[in-house]
Amino acid sequence: MTKILLSLHVLAAIVAIGPVTVAASMFPPAARRTVPTGVGTVALLHRICRVYAGVGLTVPVLGLATAAAMGVLGSGWLVTSIALTAAAAGVLAAFVLPRQEEILEQLRGEQAPDHRATVQLAMSTGIFNLLWATVTVLMVVRPGSTTGA
């Protein structure tokens, strides 16, 4: 059962978090290049982020189930990963998605997006991506892990 849970957890991370990471990274430069009447690409990138963020909720759920099955819930690397995952979700929910919506509304209102807003969005997206990259490294390296890897 552990191998099935771990496989589902990894697949969910790839399928759910990968698209958010890519689409969120593409959003700021796409918004800067978009003329106010051509918001299709930017709207699609925002939709990908929003939908896959919801799908991404399966990643920590499956991760906790896997950790429980492996008996590593109290491990430092896992607790750190949980905290970083929560931080990444917080950055996505509090900064990335709302700023994308604001920029999208500006574009739909036929206004050019504020350059400063796109730069701040890019910074928030970078922080989100860095947090996920750190979680991924912790999942692979697992310092102090007793699972043999």
PDB file of N, CA and C in Angstrom, residues 45-135:
ATOM      1  N   LEU A  45      -3.743  31.190 -18.762  1.00  0.00           N
ATOM      2  CA  LEU A  45      -2.702  30.920 -17.759  1.00  0.00           C
ATOM      3  C   LEU A  45      -3.261  31.047 -16.348  1.00  0.00           C
ATOM      4  N   HIS A  46      -4.097  32.059 -16.118  1.00  0.00           N
ATOM      5  CA  HIS A  46      -4.710  32.225 -14.792  1.00  0.00           C
ATOM      6  C   HIS A  46      -5.643  31.058 -14.473  1.00  0.00           C
ATOM      7  N   ARG A  47      -6.401  30.640 -15.464  1.00  0.00           N
ATOM      8  CA  ARG A  47      -7.320  29.507 -15.241  1.00  0.00           C
ATOM      9  C   ARG A  47      -6.538  28.238 -14.908  1.00  0.00           C
ATOM     10  N   ILE A  48      -5.448  27.998 -15.613  1.00  0.00           N
ATOM     11  CA  ILE A  48      -4.608  26.836 -15.320  1.00  0.00           C
ATOM     12  C   ILE A  48      -4.123  26.900 -13.870  1.00  0.00           C
ATOM     13  N   CYS A  49      -3.655  28.064 -13.448  1.00  0.00           N
ATOM     14  CA  CYS A  49      -3.173  28.220 -12.071  1.00  0.00           C
ATOM     15  C   CYS A  49      -4.286  27.943 -11.067  1.00  0.00           C
ATOM     16  N   ARG A  50      -5.444  28.512 -11.311  1.00  0.00           N
ATOM     17  CA  ARG A  50      -6.558  28.376 -10.385  1.00  0.00           C
ATOM     18  C   ARG A  50      -7.055  26.925 -10.300  1.00  0.00           C
ATOM     19  N   VAL A  51      -7.251  26.296 -11.451  1.00  0.00           N
ATOM     20  CA  VAL A  51      -7.778  24.926 -11.472  1.00  0.00           C
ATOM     21  C   VAL A  51      -6.775  23.944 -10.876  1.00  0.00           C
ATOM     22  N   TYR A  52      -5.522  24.037 -11.308  1.00  0.00           N
ATOM     23  CA  TYR A  52      -4.526  23.092 -10.819  1.00  0.00           C
ATOM     24  C   TYR A  52      -4.134  23.347  -9.362  1.00  0.00           C
ATOM     25  N   ALA A  53      -4.350  24.559  -8.879  1.00  0.00           N
ATOM     26  CA  ALA A  53      -4.145  24.812  -7.446  1.00  0.00           C
ATOM     27  C   ALA A  53      -5.138  23.975  -6.644  1.00  0.00           C
ATOM     28  N   GLY A  54      -6.364  23.905  -7.127  1.00  0.00           N
ATOM     29  CA  GLY A  54      -7.361  23.061  -6.460  1.00  0.00           C
ATOM     30  C   GLY A  54      -7.003  21.586  -6.538  1.00  0.00           C
ATOM     31  N   VAL A  55      -6.578  21.143  -7.718  1.00  0.00           N
ATOM     32  CA  VAL A  55      -6.152  19.753  -7.891  1.00  0.00           C
ATOM     33  C   VAL A  55      -4.940  19.470  -7.016  1.00  0.00           C
ATOM     34  N   GLY A  56      -4.096  20.486  -6.837  1.00  0.00           N
ATOM     35  CA  GLY A  56      -2.877  20.337  -6.042  1.00  0.00           C
ATOM     36  C   GLY A  56      -3.120  20.021  -4.575  1.00  0.00           C
ATOM     37  N   LEU A  57      -4.339  20.226  -4.106  1.00  0.00           N
ATOM     38  CA  LEU A  57      -4.655  19.876  -2.716  1.00  0.00           C
ATOM     39  C   LEU A  57      -4.504  18.378  -2.463  1.00  0.00           C
ATOM     40  N   THR A  58      -4.552  17.589  -3.533  1.00  0.00           N
ATOM     41  CA  THR A  58      -4.362  16.147  -3.367  1.00  0.00           C
ATOM     42  C   THR A  58      -2.923  15.801  -2.986  1.00  0.00           C
ATOM     43  N   VAL A  59      -1.979  16.668  -3.332  1.00  0.00           N
ATOM     44  CA  VAL A  59      -0.566  16.371  -3.070  1.00  0.00           C
ATOM     45  C   VAL A  59      -0.287  16.242  -1.566  1.00  0.00           C
ATOM     46  N   PRO A  60      -0.629  17.245  -0.733  1.00  0.00           N
ATOM     47  CA  PRO A  60      -0.367  17.068   0.695  1.00  0.00           C
ATOM     48  C   PRO A  60      -1.237  15.987   1.336  1.00  0.00           C
ATOM     49  N   VAL A  61      -2.444  15.798   0.836  1.00  0.00           N
ATOM     50  CA  VAL A  61      -3.311  14.743   1.392  1.00  0.00           C
ATOM     51  C   VAL A  61      -2.666  13.382   1.161  1.00  0.00           C
ATOM     52  N   LEU A  62      -2.256  13.129  -0.081  1.00  0.00           N
ATOM     53  CA  LEU A  62      -1.588  11.861  -0.383  1.00  0.00           C
ATOM     54  C   LEU A  62      -0.227  11.765   0.315  1.00  0.00           C
ATOM     55  N   GLY A  63       0.446  12.901   0.462  1.00  0.00           N
ATOM     56  CA  GLY A  63       1.728  12.909   1.159  1.00  0.00           C
ATOM     57  C   GLY A  63       1.589  12.518   2.624  1.00  0.00           C
ATOM     58  N   LEU A  64       0.574  13.068   3.278  1.00  0.00           N
ATOM     59  CA  LEU A  64       0.344  12.705   4.683  1.00  0.00           C
ATOM     60  C   LEU A  64      -0.039  11.238   4.818  1.00  0.00           C
ATOM     61  N   ALA A  65      -0.850  10.736   3.896  1.00  0.00           N
ATOM     62  CA  ALA A  65      -1.222   9.318   3.931  1.00  0.00           C
ATOM     63  C   ALA A  65       0.006   8.439   3.724  1.00  0.00           C
ATOM     64  N   THR A  66       0.865   8.838   2.811  1.00  0.00           N
ATOM     65  CA  THR A  66       2.092   8.084   2.555  1.00  0.00           C
ATOM     66  C   THR A  66       3.004   8.108   3.775  1.00  0.00           C
ATOM     67  N   ALA A  67       3.174   9.290   4.369  1.00  0.00           N
ATOM     68  CA  ALA A  67       4.037   9.417   5.550  1.00  0.00           C
ATOM     69  C   ALA A  67       3.509   8.579   6.711  1.00  0.00           C
ATOM     70  N   ALA A  68       2.187   8.572   6.874  1.00  0.00           N
ATOM     71  CA  ALA A  68       1.593   7.757   7.941  1.00  0.00           C
ATOM     72  C   ALA A  68       1.854   6.274   7.684  1.00  0.00           C
ATOM     73  N   ALA A  69       1.701   5.847   6.440  1.00  0.00           N
ATOM     74  CA  ALA A  69       1.942   4.443   6.097  1.00  0.00           C
ATOM     75  C   ALA A  69       3.412   4.066   6.277  1.00  0.00           C
ATOM     76  N   MET A  70       4.303   5.036   6.036  1.00  0.00           N
ATOM     77  CA  MET A  70       5.737   4.772   6.188  1.00  0.00           C
ATOM     78  C   MET A  70       6.208   4.943   7.630  1.00  0.00           C
ATOM     79  N   GLY A  71       5.362   5.524   8.470  1.00  0.00           N
ATOM     80  CA  GLY A  71       5.732   5.736   9.869  1.00  0.00           C
ATOM     81  C   GLY A  71       6.758   6.837  10.072  1.00  0.00           C
ATOM     82  N   VAL A  72       6.714   7.879   9.230  1.00  0.00           N
ATOM     83  CA  VAL A  72       7.712   8.950   9.321  1.00  0.00           C
ATOM     84  C   VAL A  72       7.081  10.310   9.624  1.00  0.00           C
ATOM     85  N   LEU A  73       5.885  10.326  10.178  1.00  0.00           N
ATOM     86  CA  LEU A  73       5.177  11.584  10.416  1.00  0.00           C
ATOM     87  C   LEU A  73       5.945  12.553  11.317  1.00  0.00           C
ATOM     88  N   GLY A  74       6.756  12.057  12.196  1.00  0.00           N
ATOM     89  CA  GLY A  74       7.495  12.937  13.107  1.00  0.00           C
ATOM     90  C   GLY A  74       8.885  13.324  12.632  1.00  0.00           C
ATOM     91  N   SER A  75       9.276  12.878  11.462  1.00  0.00           N
ATOM     92  CA  SER A  75      10.620  13.158  10.951  1.00  0.00           C
ATOM     93  C   SER A  75      10.783  14.639  10.640  1.00  0.00           C
ATOM     94  N   GLY A  76      11.962  15.154  10.951  1.00  0.00           N
ATOM     95  CA  GLY A  76      12.238  16.568  10.738  1.00  0.00           C
ATOM     96  C   GLY A  76      12.091  17.013   9.296  1.00  0.00           C
ATOM     97  N   TRP A  77      12.582  16.192   8.359  1.00  0.00           N
ATOM     98  CA  TRP A  77      12.485  16.547   6.941  1.00  0.00           C
ATOM     99  C   TRP A  77      11.040  16.633   6.501  1.00  0.00           C
ATOM    100  N   LEU A  78      10.187  15.786   7.069  1.00  0.00           N
ATOM    101  CA  LEU A  78       8.778  15.797   6.693  1.00  0.00           C
ATOM    102  C   LEU A  78       8.053  16.994   7.300  1.00  0.00           C
ATOM    103  N   VAL A  79       8.335  17.270   8.562  1.00  0.00           N
ATOM    104  CA  VAL A  79       7.719  18.433   9.215  1.00  0.00           C
ATOM    105  C   VAL A  79       8.119  19.721   8.484  1.00  0.00           C
ATOM    106  N   THR A  80       9.393  19.803   8.101  1.00  0.00           N
ATOM    107  CA  THR A  80       9.860  20.961   7.333  1.00  0.00           C
ATOM    108  C   THR A  80       9.148  21.032   5.987  1.00  0.00           C
ATOM    109  N   SER A  81       8.994  19.900   5.331  1.00  0.00           N
ATOM    110  CA  SER A  81       8.302  19.862   4.044  1.00  0.00           C
ATOM    111  C   SER A  81       6.845  20.293   4.174  1.00  0.00           C
ATOM    112  N   ILE A  82       6.201  19.870   5.235  1.00  0.00           N
ATOM    113  CA  ILE A  82       4.807  20.263   5.474  1.00  0.00           C
ATOM    114  C   ILE A  82       4.717  21.772   5.670  1.00  0.00           C
ATOM    115  N   ALA A  83       5.628  22.317   6.463  1.00  0.00           N
ATOM    116  CA  ALA A  83       5.629  23.771   6.691  1.00  0.00           C
ATOM    117  C   ALA A  83       5.886  24.538   5.395  1.00  0.00           C
ATOM    118  N   LEU A  84       6.827  24.066   4.585  1.00  0.00           N
ATOM    119  CA  LEU A  84       7.122  24.731   3.316  1.00  0.00           C
ATOM    120  C   LEU A  84       5.966  24.596   2.322  1.00  0.00           C
ATOM    121  N   THR A  85       5.296  23.461   2.350  1.00  0.00           N
ATOM    122  CA  THR A  85       4.124  23.264   1.493  1.00  0.00           C
ATOM    123  C   THR A  85       3.013  24.223   1.892  1.00  0.00           C
ATOM    124  N   ALA A  86       2.805  24.372   3.191  1.00  0.00           N
ATOM    125  CA  ALA A  86       1.797  25.328   3.671  1.00  0.00           C
ATOM    126  C   ALA A  86       2.172  26.755   3.271  1.00  0.00           C
ATOM    127  N   ALA A  87       3.452  27.075   3.361  1.00  0.00           N
ATOM    128  CA  ALA A  87       3.911  28.407   2.961  1.00  0.00           C
ATOM    129  C   ALA A  87       3.693  28.625   1.461  1.00  0.00           C
ATOM    130  N   ALA A  88       3.995  27.612   0.659  1.00  0.00           N
ATOM    131  CA  ALA A  88       3.792  27.723  -0.792  1.00  0.00           C
ATOM    132  C   ALA A  88       2.311  27.915  -1.116  1.00  0.00           C
ATOM    133  N   ALA A  89       1.458  27.159  -0.448  1.00  0.00           N
ATOM    134  CA  ALA A  89       0.015  27.310  -0.660  1.00  0.00           C
ATOM    135  C   ALA A  89      -0.445  28.700  -0.247  1.00  0.00           C
ATOM    136  N   GLY A  90       0.107  29.202   0.851  1.00  0.00           N
ATOM    137  CA  GLY A  90      -0.237  30.543   1.311  1.00  0.00           C
ATOM    138  C   GLY A  90       0.187  31.617   0.320  1.00  0.00           C
ATOM    139  N   VAL A  91       1.392  31.488  -0.234  1.00  0.00           N
ATOM    140  CA  VAL A  91       1.872  32.451  -1.227  1.00  0.00           C
ATOM    141  C   VAL A  91       0.985  32.413  -2.465  1.00  0.00           C
ATOM    142  N   LEU A  92       0.623  31.207  -2.892  1.00  0.00           N
ATOM    143  CA  LEU A  92      -0.231  31.062  -4.067  1.00  0.00           C
ATOM    144  C   LEU A  92      -1.607  31.688  -3.825  1.00  0.00           C
ATOM    145  N   ALA A  93      -2.197  31.374  -2.681  1.00  0.00           N
ATOM    146  CA  ALA A  93      -3.555  31.860  -2.388  1.00  0.00           C
ATOM    147  C   ALA A  93      -3.608  33.347  -2.041  1.00  0.00           C
ATOM    148  N   ALA A  94      -2.586  33.841  -1.353  1.00  0.00           N
ATOM    149  CA  ALA A  94      -2.626  35.230  -0.874  1.00  0.00           C
ATOM    150  C   ALA A  94      -2.002  36.234  -1.837  1.00  0.00           C
ATOM    151  N   PHE A  95      -1.069  35.798  -2.660  1.00  0.00           N
ATOM    152  CA  PHE A  95      -0.348  36.748  -3.507  1.00  0.00           C
ATOM    153  C   PHE A  95      -0.474  36.458  -5.001  1.00  0.00           C
ATOM    154  N   VAL A  96      -0.175  35.236  -5.405  1.00  0.00           N
ATOM    155  CA  VAL A  96      -0.110  34.934  -6.836  1.00  0.00           C
ATOM    156  C   VAL A  96      -1.486  35.016  -7.497  1.00  0.00           C
ATOM    157  N   LEU A  97      -2.433  34.221  -7.024  1.00  0.00           N
ATOM    158  CA  LEU A  97      -3.751  34.202  -7.674  1.00  0.00           C
ATOM    159  C   LEU A  97      -4.474  35.547  -7.603  1.00  0.00           C
ATOM    160  N   PRO A  98      -4.501  36.234  -6.444  1.00  0.00           N
ATOM    161  CA  PRO A  98      -5.171  37.540  -6.416  1.00  0.00           C
ATOM    162  C   PRO A  98      -4.510  38.578  -7.337  1.00  0.00           C
ATOM    163  N   ARG A  99      -3.189  38.582  -7.411  1.00  0.00           N
ATOM    164  CA  ARG A  99      -2.515  39.546  -8.290  1.00  0.00           C
ATOM    165  C   ARG A  99      -2.753  39.219  -9.753  1.00  0.00           C
ATOM    166  N   GLN A 100      -2.809  37.940 -10.068  1.00  0.00           N
ATOM    167  CA  GLN A 100      -3.154  37.562 -11.433  1.00  0.00           C
ATOM    168  C   GLN A 100      -4.551  38.085 -11.784  1.00  0.00           C
ATOM    169  N   GLU A 101      -5.492  37.925 -10.863  1.00  0.00           N
ATOM    170  CA  GLU A 101      -6.863  38.397 -11.099  1.00  0.00           C
ATOM    171  C   GLU A 101      -6.899  39.909 -11.302  1.00  0.00           C
ATOM    172  N   GLU A 102      -6.150  40.647 -10.493  1.00  0.00           N
ATOM    173  CA  GLU A 102      -6.104  42.108 -10.630  1.00  0.00           C
ATOM    174  C   GLU A 102      -5.568  42.518 -12.001  1.00  0.00           C
ATOM    175  N   ILE A 103      -4.495  41.879 -12.411  1.00  0.00           N
ATOM    176  CA  ILE A 103      -3.900  42.204 -13.711  1.00  0.00           C
ATOM    177  C   ILE A 103      -4.848  41.822 -14.842  1.00  0.00           C
ATOM    178  N   LEU A 104      -5.495  40.675 -14.704  1.00  0.00           N
ATOM    179  CA  LEU A 104      -6.448  40.233 -15.712  1.00  0.00           C
ATOM    180  C   LEU A 104      -7.628  41.207 -15.821  1.00  0.00           C
ATOM    181  N   GLU A 105      -8.101  41.709 -14.690  1.00  0.00           N
ATOM    182  CA  GLU A 105      -9.183  42.700 -14.698  1.00  0.00           C
ATOM    183  C   GLU A 105      -8.743  43.988 -15.388  1.00  0.00           C
ATOM    184  N   GLN A 106      -7.497  44.404 -15.141  1.00  0.00           N
ATOM    185  CA  GLN A 106      -6.978  45.591 -15.823  1.00  0.00           C
ATOM    186  C   GLN A 106      -6.979  45.372 -17.330  1.00  0.00           C
ATOM    187  N   LEU A 107      -6.511  44.210 -17.749  1.00  0.00           N
ATOM    188  CA  LEU A 107      -6.457  43.924 -19.180  1.00  0.00           C
ATOM    189  C   LEU A 107      -7.860  43.849 -19.782  1.00  0.00           C
ATOM    190  N   ARG A 108      -8.779  43.249 -19.060  1.00  0.00           N
ATOM    191  CA  ARG A 108     -10.163  43.166 -19.560  1.00  0.00           C
ATOM    192  C   ARG A 108     -10.820  44.546 -19.607  1.00  0.00           C
ATOM    193  N   GLY A 109     -10.375  45.439 -18.747  1.00  0.00           N
ATOM    194  CA  GLY A 109     -10.868  46.810 -18.749  1.00  0.00           C
ATOM    195  C   GLY A 109     -10.137  47.680 -19.754  1.00  0.00           C
ATOM    196  N   GLU A 110      -9.392  47.017 -20.639  1.00  0.00           N
ATOM    197  CA  GLU A 110      -8.641  47.674 -21.709  1.00  0.00           C
ATOM    198  C   GLU A 110      -7.593  48.658 -21.193  1.00  0.00           C
ATOM    199  N   GLN A 111      -6.981  48.293 -20.058  1.00  0.00           N
ATOM    200  CA  GLN A 111      -5.869  49.065 -19.512  1.00  0.00           C
ATOM    201  C   GLN A 111      -4.613  48.209 -19.602  1.00  0.00           C
ATOM    202  N   ALA A 112      -3.506  48.850 -19.851  1.00  0.00           N
ATOM    203  CA  ALA A 112      -2.232  48.134 -19.801  1.00  0.00           C
ATOM    204  C   ALA A 112      -1.930  47.818 -18.342  1.00  0.00           C
ATOM    205  N   PRO A 113      -1.406  46.625 -18.068  1.00  0.00           N
ATOM    206  CA  PRO A 113      -1.110  46.286 -16.672  1.00  0.00           C
ATOM    207  C   PRO A 113       0.017  47.154 -16.128  1.00  0.00           C
ATOM    208  N   ASP A 114      -0.075  47.457 -14.862  1.00  0.00           N
ATOM    209  CA  ASP A 114       0.960  48.215 -14.176  1.00  0.00           C
ATOM    210  C   ASP A 114       2.236  47.371 -14.137  1.00  0.00           C
ATOM    211  N   HIS A 115       3.337  47.932 -14.633  1.00  0.00           N
ATOM    212  CA  HIS A 115       4.600  47.191 -14.675  1.00  0.00           C
ATOM    213  C   HIS A 115       5.024  46.744 -13.272  1.00  0.00           C
ATOM    214  N   ARG A 116       4.844  47.614 -12.306  1.00  0.00           N
ATOM    215  CA  ARG A 116       5.225  47.284 -10.926  1.00  0.00           C
ATOM    216  C   ARG A 116       4.436  46.071 -10.422  1.00  0.00           C
ATOM    217  N   ALA A 117       3.154  46.010 -10.776  1.00  0.00           N
ATOM    218  CA  ALA A 117       2.320  44.879 -10.353  1.00  0.00           C
ATOM    219  C   ALA A 117       2.807  43.574 -10.973  1.00  0.00           C
ATOM    220  N   THR A 118       3.233  43.626 -12.239  1.00  0.00           N
ATOM    221  CA  THR A 118       3.728  42.399 -12.867  1.00  0.00           C
ATOM    222  C   THR A 118       5.068  41.970 -12.276  1.00  0.00           C
ATOM    223  N   VAL A 119       5.871  42.944 -11.881  1.00  0.00           N
ATOM    224  CA  VAL A 119       7.153  42.619 -11.244  1.00  0.00           C
ATOM    225  C   VAL A 119       6.912  41.986  -9.875  1.00  0.00           C
ATOM    226  N   GLN A 120       5.989  42.541  -9.100  1.00  0.00           N
ATOM    227  CA  GLN A 120       5.659  41.976  -7.788  1.00  0.00           C
ATOM    228  C   GLN A 120       5.076  40.571  -7.938  1.00  0.00           C
ATOM    229  N   LEU A 121       4.249  40.390  -8.962  1.00  0.00           N
ATOM    230  CA  LEU A 121       3.693  39.063  -9.224  1.00  0.00           C
ATOM    231  C   LEU A 121       4.806  38.081  -9.575  1.00  0.00           C
ATOM    232  N   ALA A 122       5.741  38.506 -10.402  1.00  0.00           N
ATOM    233  CA  ALA A 122       6.863  37.638 -10.759  1.00  0.00           C
ATOM    234  C   ALA A 122       7.675  37.250  -9.526  1.00  0.00           C
ATOM    235  N   MET A 123       7.851  38.193  -8.605  1.00  0.00           N
ATOM    236  CA  MET A 123       8.587  37.912  -7.374  1.00  0.00           C
ATOM    237  C   MET A 123       7.826  36.894  -6.519  1.00  0.00           C
ATOM    238  N   SER A 124       6.536  37.095  -6.359  1.00  0.00           N
ATOM    239  CA  SER A 124       5.722  36.153  -5.575  1.00  0.00           C
ATOM    240  C   SER A 124       5.739  34.770  -6.211  1.00  0.00           C
ATOM    241  N   THR A 125       5.655  34.735  -7.525  1.00  0.00           N
ATOM    242  CA  THR A 125       5.707  33.465  -8.236  1.00  0.00           C
ATOM    243  C   THR A 125       7.053  32.788  -8.035  1.00  0.00           C
ATOM    244  N   GLY A 126       8.123  33.551  -8.067  1.00  0.00           N
ATOM    245  CA  GLY A 126       9.451  32.997  -7.823  1.00  0.00           C
ATOM    246  C   GLY A 126       9.579  32.397  -6.436  1.00  0.00           C
ATOM    247  N   ILE A 127       9.006  33.063  -5.449  1.00  0.00           N
ATOM    248  CA  ILE A 127       9.021  32.537  -4.078  1.00  0.00           C
ATOM    249  C   ILE A 127       8.230  31.232  -4.017  1.00  0.00           C
ATOM    250  N   PHE A 128       7.057  31.217  -4.642  1.00  0.00           N
ATOM    251  CA  PHE A 128       6.242  29.993  -4.704  1.00  0.00           C
ATOM    252  C   PHE A 128       7.055  28.857  -5.328  1.00  0.00           C
ATOM    253  N   ASN A 129       7.692  29.126  -6.459  1.00  0.00           N
ATOM    254  CA  ASN A 129       8.482  28.103  -7.148  1.00  0.00           C
ATOM    255  C   ASN A 129       9.665  27.628  -6.316  1.00  0.00           C
ATOM    256  N   LEU A 130      10.329  28.558  -5.639  1.00  0.00           N
ATOM    257  CA  LEU A 130      11.463  28.201  -4.787  1.00  0.00           C
ATOM    258  C   LEU A 130      11.023  27.311  -3.622  1.00  0.00           C
ATOM    259  N   LEU A 131       9.879  27.623  -3.039  1.00  0.00           N
ATOM    260  CA  LEU A 131       9.365  26.790  -1.952  1.00  0.00           C
ATOM    261  C   LEU A 131       9.084  25.375  -2.444  1.00  0.00           C
ATOM    262  N   TRP A 132       8.463  25.242  -3.617  1.00  0.00           N
ATOM    263  CA  TRP A 132       8.184  23.910  -4.145  1.00  0.00           C
ATOM    264  C   TRP A 132       9.450  23.169  -4.525  1.00  0.00           C
ATOM    265  N   ALA A 133      10.424  23.884  -5.054  1.00  0.00           N
ATOM    266  CA  ALA A 133      11.690  23.227  -5.386  1.00  0.00           C
ATOM    267  C   ALA A 133      12.365  22.699  -4.122  1.00  0.00           C
ATOM    268  N   THR A 134      12.295  23.469  -3.046  1.00  0.00           N
ATOM    269  CA  THR A 134      12.887  23.044  -1.771  1.00  0.00           C
ATOM    270  C   THR A 134      12.171  21.808  -1.234  1.00  0.00           C
ATOM    271  N   VAL A 135      10.855  21.807  -1.314  1.00  0.00           N
ATOM    272  CA  VAL A 135      10.081  20.635  -0.871  1.00  0.00           C
ATOM    273  C   VAL A 135      10.478  19.417  -1.697  1.00  0.00           C
TER     274      VAL A 135
END
